[in-house]
Backbone as JSON Lines, residues from 0, in Angstrom:
{"i":0,"aa":"X","n":[93.31,119.01,142.69],"ca":[94.04,117.92,142.08],"c":[93.27,117.42,140.87]}
{"i":1,"aa":"X","n":[93.96,117.17,139.8],"ca":[93.37,116.68,138.56],"c":[93.29,115.16,138.62]}
{"i":2,"aa":"X","n":[92.08,114.6,138.51],"ca":[91.92,113.15,138.62],"c":[91.71,112.48,137.27]}
{"i":3,"aa":"X","n":[91.83,113.23,136.19],"ca":[91.66,112.61,134.87],"c":[92.94,111.91,134.45]}
{"i":4,"aa":"X","n":[92.78,110.9,133.65],"ca":[93.92,110.14,133.15],"c":[94.27,110.68,131.77]}
{"i":5,"aa":"X","n":[95.46,111.26,131.57],"ca":[95.81,111.83,130.26],"c":[95.85,110.78,129.16]}
{"i":6,"aa":"X","n":[96.07,109.52,129.52],"ca":[96.11,108.47,128.51],"c":[94.73,108.18,127.93]}
{"i":7,"aa":"X","n":[93.66,108.5,128.68],"ca":[92.3,108.33,128.16],"c":[92.1,109.18,126.91]}
{"i":8,"aa":"X","n":[92.58,110.41,126.94],"ca":[92.43,111.3,125.79],"c":[93.22,110.78,124.59]}
{"i":9,"aa":"X","n":[94.41,110.25,124.84],"ca":[95.22,109.71,123.74],"c":[94.53,108.5,123.14]}
{"i":10,"aa":"X","n":[94.04,107.61,124.0],"ca":[93.34,106.42,123.51],"c":[92.1,106.81,122.71]}
{"i":11,"aa":"X","n":[91.37,107.8,123.2],"ca":[90.18,108.26,122.48],"c":[90.57,108.85,121.12]}
{"i":12,"aa":"X","n":[91.63,109.63,121.08],"ca":[92.08,110.22,119.82],"c":[92.47,109.13,118.83]}
{"i":13,"aa":"X","n":[93.26,108.17,119.27],"ca":[93.72,107.12,118.37],"c":[92.57,106.25,117.88]}
{"i":14,"aa":"X","n":[91.54,106.1,118.68],"ca":[90.4,105.3,118.28],"c":[89.52,105.98,117.26]}
{"i":15,"aa":"X","n":[89.73,107.27,117.0],"ca":[88.87,108.01,116.09],"c":[89.56,108.51,114.84]}
{"i":16,"aa":"X","n":[90.82,108.24,114.69],"ca":[91.51,108.74,113.51],"c":[91.6,107.66,112.44]}
{"i":17,"aa":"X","n":[91.59,108.05,111.2],"ca":[91.58,107.07,110.11],"c":[92.96,106.55,109.73]}
{"i":18,"aa":"X","n":[93.72,106.04,110.73],"ca":[95.0,105.43,110.41],"c":[94.74,104.13,109.66]}
{"i":19,"aa":"X","n":[95.76,103.63,108.99],"ca":[95.59,102.41,108.19],"c":[95.1,101.25,109.03]}
{"i":20,"aa":"X","n":[95.45,101.2,110.31],"ca":[95.01,100.11,111.17],"c":[93.52,100.12,111.43]}
{"i":21,"aa":"X","n":[92.86,101.21,111.15],"ca":[91.42,101.3,111.36],"c":[90.63,100.9,110.13]}
{"i":22,"aa":"X","n":[91.3,100.39,109.11],"ca":[90.62,99.98,107.89],"c":[90.85,98.5,107.67]}
{"i":23,"aa":"X","n":[89.81,97.81,107.28],"ca":[89.93,96.39,106.97],"c":[89.03,96.09,105.79]}
{"i":24,"aa":"X","n":[89.54,95.39,104.82],"ca":[88.78,95.03,103.63],"c":[88.13,96.25,102.98]}
{"i":25,"aa":"X","n":[88.81,97.39,103.02],"ca":[88.31,98.59,102.36],"c":[87.22,99.31,103.12]}
{"i":26,"aa":"X","n":[86.93,98.87,104.36],"ca":[85.86,99.51,105.13],"c":[86.46,100.23,106.33]}
{"i":27,"aa":"X","n":[85.83,101.32,106.74],"ca":[86.24,101.99,107.96],"c":[85.73,101.2,109.15]}
{"i":28,"aa":"X","n":[86.6,101.0,110.12],"ca":[86.2,100.37,111.37],"c":[86.34,101.44,112.44]}
{"i":29,"aa":"X","n":[85.24,101.94,112.92],"ca":[85.27,103.03,113.88],"c":[84.72,102.57,115.21]}
{"i":30,"aa":"X","n":[84.95,103.36,116.22],"ca":[84.45,103.01,117.54],"c":[83.19,103.79,117.85]}
{"i":31,"aa":"X","n":[82.42,103.26,118.76],"ca":[81.21,103.93,119.23],"c":[81.55,104.65,120.54]}
{"i":32,"aa":"X","n":[80.96,105.81,120.76],"ca":[81.14,106.52,122.02],"c":[80.38,105.76,123.1]}
{"i":33,"aa":"X","n":[81.02,105.53,124.25],"ca":[80.36,104.78,125.32],"c":[80.54,105.47,126.66]}
{"i":34,"aa":"X","n":[79.63,105.15,127.57],"ca":[79.75,105.46,128.99],"c":[79.66,104.12,129.71]}
{"i":35,"aa":"X","n":[80.48,103.93,130.73],"ca":[80.44,102.72,131.54],"c":[80.26,103.15,132.99]}
{"i":36,"aa":"X","n":[79.2,102.64,133.62],"ca":[78.92,102.99,135.02],"c":[78.82,101.7,135.83]}
{"i":37,"aa":"X","n":[79.49,101.69,136.97],"ca":[79.42,100.52,137.85],"c":[78.62,100.89,139.09]}
{"i":38,"aa":"X","n":[77.63,100.08,139.37],"ca":[76.8,100.25,140.56],"c":[77.08,99.07,141.5]}
{"i":39,"aa":"X","n":[76.4,99.02,142.64],"ca":[76.65,97.95,143.6],"c":[76.44,96.57,143.01]}
{"i":40,"aa":"X","n":[75.41,96.41,142.19],"ca":[75.04,95.08,141.72],"c":[75.02,94.92,140.21]}
{"i":41,"aa":"X","n":[75.47,95.94,139.47],"ca":[75.45,95.83,138.01],"c":[76.42,96.81,137.36]}
{"i":42,"aa":"X","n":[76.79,96.47,136.15],"ca":[77.6,97.34,135.3],"c":[76.71,97.75,134.14]}
{"i":43,"aa":"X","n":[76.65,99.03,133.83],"ca":[75.8,99.52,132.75],"c":[76.69,100.2,131.71]}
{"i":44,"aa":"X","n":[76.56,99.73,130.46],"ca":[77.31,100.3,129.34],"c":[76.3,100.93,128.39]}
{"i":45,"aa":"X","n":[76.49,102.21,128.08],"ca":[75.63,102.92,127.13],"c":[76.47,103.31,125.93]}
{"i":46,"aa":"X","n":[76.02,102.92,124.74],"ca":[76.77,103.19,123.52],"c":[75.91,104.0,122.56]}
{"i":47,"aa":"X","n":[76.47,105.07,122.02],"ca":[75.77,105.86,121.0],"c":[75.91,105.17,119.65]}
{"i":48,"aa":"X","n":[74.77,104.76,119.09],"ca":[74.74,104.1,117.78],"c":[73.65,104.72,116.92]}
{"i":49,"aa":"X","n":[73.69,106.03,116.7],"ca":[72.62,106.68,115.95],"c":[72.57,106.2,114.5]}
{"i":50,"aa":"X","n":[71.36,106.03,114.01],"ca":[71.17,105.66,112.61],"c":[71.19,104.17,112.34]}
{"i":51,"aa":"X","n":[71.5,103.36,113.34],"ca":[71.48,101.91,113.15],"c":[70.12,101.36,113.54]}
{"i":52,"aa":"X","n":[69.68,100.35,112.8],"ca":[68.47,99.62,113.18],"c":[68.86,98.57,114.21]}
{"i":53,"aa":"X","n":[67.89,98.16,115.0],"ca":[68.13,97.16,116.04],"c":[68.78,95.88,115.49]}
{"i":54,"aa":"X","n":[68.32,95.45,114.31],"ca":[68.85,94.2,113.75],"c":[70.25,94.35,113.15]}
{"i":55,"aa":"X","n":[70.79,95.55,113.14],"ca":[72.15,95.79,112.64],"c":[73.18,95.81,113.78]}
{"i":56,"aa":"X","n":[72.7,95.58,115.01],"ca":[73.56,95.67,116.2],"c":[73.76,94.27,116.78]}
{"i":57,"aa":"X","n":[75.01,93.96,117.12],"ca":[75.36,92.68,117.71],"c":[76.04,92.93,119.05]}
{"i":58,"aa":"X","n":[75.53,92.3,120.1],"ca":[76.11,92.43,121.44],"c":[76.51,91.05,121.92]}
{"i":59,"aa":"X","n":[77.76,90.92,122.34],"ca":[78.26,89.64,122.84],"c":[78.98,89.87,124.16]}
{"i":60,"aa":"X","n":[78.61,89.09,125.15],"ca":[79.27,89.16,126.46],"c":[79.78,87.77,126.8]}
{"i":61,"aa":"X","n":[81.1,87.63,126.81],"ca":[81.72,86.35,127.17],"c":[83.2,86.56,127.44]}
{"i":62,"aa":"X","n":[83.75,85.6,128.16],"ca":[85.18,85.63,128.49],"c":[85.6,86.96,129.1]}
{"i":63,"aa":"X","n":[84.8,87.47,130.02],"ca":[85.09,88.73,130.73],"c":[85.22,89.93,129.79]}
{"i":64,"aa":"X","n":[84.53,89.87,128.65],"ca":[84.54,91.0,127.71],"c":[83.14,91.21,127.14]}
{"i":65,"aa":"X","n":[82.8,92.46,126.94],"ca":[81.55,92.83,126.29],"c":[81.93,93.49,124.97]}
{"i":66,"aa":"X","n":[81.43,92.95,123.87],"ca":[81.72,93.52,122.55],"c":[80.43,93.98,121.91]}
{"i":67,"aa":"X","n":[80.43,95.23,121.48],"ca":[79.3,95.83,120.78],"c":[79.76,96.12,119.36]}
{"i":68,"aa":"X","n":[79.01,95.61,118.39],"ca":[79.35,95.85,116.99],"c":[78.07,96.22,116.25]}
{"i":69,"aa":"X","n":[78.19,97.13,115.31],"ca":[77.05,97.52,114.48],"c":[77.55,97.74,113.06]}
{"i":70,"aa":"X","n":[76.72,97.33,112.12],"ca":[77.12,97.45,110.71],"c":[75.89,97.7,109.86]}
{"i":71,"aa":"X","n":[76.03,98.64,108.94],"ca":[74.93,98.91,108.01],"c":[75.51,99.19,106.63]}
{"i":72,"aa":"X","n":[74.72,98.83,105.63],"ca":[75.13,99.07,104.25],"c":[74.51,100.37,103.76]}
{"i":73,"aa":"X","n":[75.17,100.98,102.83],"ca":[74.63,102.19,102.2],"c":[73.42,101.81,101.37]}
{"i":74,"aa":"X","n":[72.58,102.77,101.17],"ca":[71.43,102.57,100.3],"c":[71.92,102.2,98.91]}
{"i":75,"aa":"X","n":[71.28,101.23,98.31],"ca":[71.68,100.81,96.96],"c":[71.4,101.92,95.96]}
{"i":76,"aa":"X","n":[72.24,101.97,94.96],"ca":[72.08,103.0,93.92],"c":[70.78,102.8,93.15]}
{"i":77,"aa":"X","n":[70.13,103.87,92.91],"ca":[68.92,103.87,92.1],"c":[69.32,104.39,90.73]}
{"i":78,"aa":"X","n":[69.06,103.61,89.69],"ca":[69.49,104.01,88.35],"c":[68.83,105.3,87.89]}
{"i":79,"aa":"X","n":[67.68,105.63,88.45],"ca":[67.0,106.86,88.05],"c":[67.43,108.08,88.85]}
{"i":80,"aa":"X","n":[68.4,107.9,89.72],"ca":[68.81,108.98,90.61],"c":[70.22,109.43,90.26]}
{"i":81,"aa":"X","n":[70.41,110.74,90.17],"ca":[71.75,111.3,89.95],"c":[72.14,112.07,91.21]}
{"i":82,"aa":"X","n":[73.12,111.55,91.91],"ca":[73.53,112.16,93.17],"c":[74.37,113.41,92.91]}
{"i":83,"aa":"X","n":[74.08,114.47,93.63],"ca":[74.91,115.66,93.61],"c":[75.97,115.57,94.71]}
{"i":84,"aa":"X","n":[75.64,114.84,95.75],"ca":[76.57,114.56,96.84],"c":[76.13,113.24,97.45]}
{"i":85,"aa":"X","n":[77.09,112.39,97.76],"ca":[76.76,111.1,98.38],"c":[77.75,110.82,99.49]}
{"i":86,"aa":"X","n":[77.3,110.99,100.73],"ca":[78.16,110.78,101.89],"c":[77.72,109.59,102.73]}
{"i":87,"aa":"X","n":[76.49,109.16,102.59],"ca":[76.0,108.01,103.35],"c":[76.53,106.75,102.69]}
{"i":88,"aa":"X","n":[77.22,105.96,103.47],"ca":[77.88,104.79,102.92],"c":[77.83,103.66,103.93]}
{"i":89,"aa":"X","n":[78.51,102.57,103.57],"ca":[78.64,101.45,104.49],"c":[79.33,101.95,105.76]}
{"i":90,"aa":"X","n":[78.84,101.53,106.9],"ca":[79.45,101.95,108.15],"c":[79.52,100.77,109.11]}
{"i":91,"aa":"X","n":[80.63,100.67,109.8],"ca":[80.84,99.61,110.77],"c":[81.51,100.21,111.99]}
{"i":92,"aa":"X","n":[80.95,99.95,113.17],"ca":[81.56,100.42,114.42],"c":[81.67,99.24,115.37]}
{"i":93,"aa":"X","n":[82.67,99.3,116.23],"ca":[82.84,98.24,117.22],"c":[83.48,98.81,118.47]}
{"i":94,"aa":"X","n":[83.17,98.18,119.59],"ca":[83.75,98.6,120.86],"c":[83.76,97.41,121.81]}
{"i":95,"aa":"X","n":[84.86,97.22,122.52],"ca":[84.97,96.13,123.48],"c":[85.31,96.7,124.84]}
{"i":96,"aa":"X","n":[84.63,96.19,125.87],"ca":[84.83,96.64,127.24],"c":[85.2,95.43,128.08]}
{"i":97,"aa":"X","n":[86.25,95.55,128.88],"ca":[86.6,94.48,129.82],"c":[85.59,94.48,130.96]}
{"i":98,"aa":"X","n":[85.11,93.29,131.31],"ca":[84.15,93.15,132.4],"c":[84.88,92.7,133.67]}
{"i":99,"aa":"X","n":[84.37,93.1,134.84],"ca":[84.97,92.61,136.08],"c":[84.77,91.09,136.2]}
{"i":100,"aa":"X","n":[85.63,90.45,136.96],"ca":[85.52,88.99,137.12],"c":[84.19,88.57,137.72]}
{"i":101,"aa":"X","n":[83.58,89.45,138.47],"ca":[82.3,89.12,139.12],"c":[81.11,89.26,138.18]}
{"i":102,"aa":"X","n":[81.33,89.71,136.97],"ca":[80.22,89.93,136.02],"c":[79.56,88.61,135.65]}
{"i":103,"aa":"X","n":[78.24,88.62,135.67],"ca":[77.47,87.44,135.25],"c":[76.99,87.7,133.83]}
{"i":104,"aa":"X","n":[77.89,87.57,132.87],"ca":[77.59,87.94,131.48],"c":[76.46,87.13,130.88]}
{"i":105,"aa":"X","n":[76.22,85.93,131.38],"ca":[75.12,85.12,130.84],"c":[73.76,85.72,131.19]}
{"i":106,"aa":"X","n":[73.71,86.62,132.17],"ca":[72.45,87.27,132.58],"c":[72.34,88.7,132.06]}
{"i":107,"aa":"X","n":[73.21,89.09,131.16],"ca":[73.2,90.46,130.63],"c":[71.93,90.72,129.83]}
{"i":108,"aa":"X","n":[71.46,91.97,129.87],"ca":[70.3,92.39,129.08],"c":[70.68,93.62,128.28]}
{"i":109,"aa":"X","n":[69.95,93.85,127.19],"ca":[70.24,95.02,126.34],"c":[68.94,95.63,125.87]}
{"i":110,"aa":"X","n":[68.96,96.95,125.71],"ca":[67.83,97.66,125.11],"c":[68.39,98.73,124.19]}
{"i":111,"aa":"X","n":[67.61,99.1,123.18],"ca":[68.04,100.1,122.2],"c":[66.91,101.08,121.98]}
{"i":112,"aa":"X","n":[67.18,102.34,122.28],"ca":[66.14,103.36,122.16],"c":[66.77,104.69,121.76]}
{"i":113,"aa":"X","n":[66.2,105.31,120.75],"ca":[66.64,106.64,120.29],"c":[68.14,106.68,119.99]}
{"i":114,"aa":"X","n":[68.67,105.61,119.38],"ca":[70.07,105.59,118.98],"c":[71.05,105.27,120.08]}
{"i":115,"aa":"X","n":[70.55,104.92,121.27],"ca":[71.44,104.59,122.39],"c":[71.19,103.15,122.82]}
{"i":116,"aa":"X","n":[72.25,102.35,122.78],"ca":[72.2,100.97,123.25],"c":[72.61,100.96,124.71]}
{"i":117,"aa":"X","n":[71.8,100.32,125.55],"ca":[72.11,100.18,126.97],"c":[72.23,98.7,127.29]}
{"i":118,"aa":"X","n":[73.39,98.3,127.78],"ca":[73.64,96.91,128.16],"c":[73.86,96.89,129.67]}
{"i":119,"aa":"X","n":[73.1,96.04,130.35],"ca":[73.21,95.9,131.8],"c":[73.73,94.5,132.11]}
{"i":120,"aa":"X","n":[74.83,94.46,132.85],"ca":[75.46,93.19,133.22],"c":[75.44,93.08,134.74]}
{"i":121,"aa":"X","n":[74.71,92.09,135.29],"ca":[74.7,91.91,136.75],"c":[76.09,91.53,137.26]}
{"i":122,"aa":"X","n":[76.38,91.99,138.48],"ca":[77.68,91.66,139.11],"c":[77.46,90.67,140.24]}
């Protein structure tokens, strides 16, 4: 028996395509890849945020929702540099996860290591 939800794949596809709804103020708004694991006493969310510095990441847990957002600006142009190719630019990603009613979001902790953000929310 197949236990996967076919709507998960559709949601994932729609979250990664550059439709007009994914753009705001001329910037791409993309999602971060996440894993969510529930244990007996905690919920653990791991988000891939490679290339972001710790101070470019914002984590908010409130109203039964966990929101992870990261934003970085492109390197400023150097007048002495002539680019042959320039693909690194402003980037913004966001992801929101619904928390169970038993989540104690005020006690949530977060760590960031090797491009992976781990948020632990006690239940």
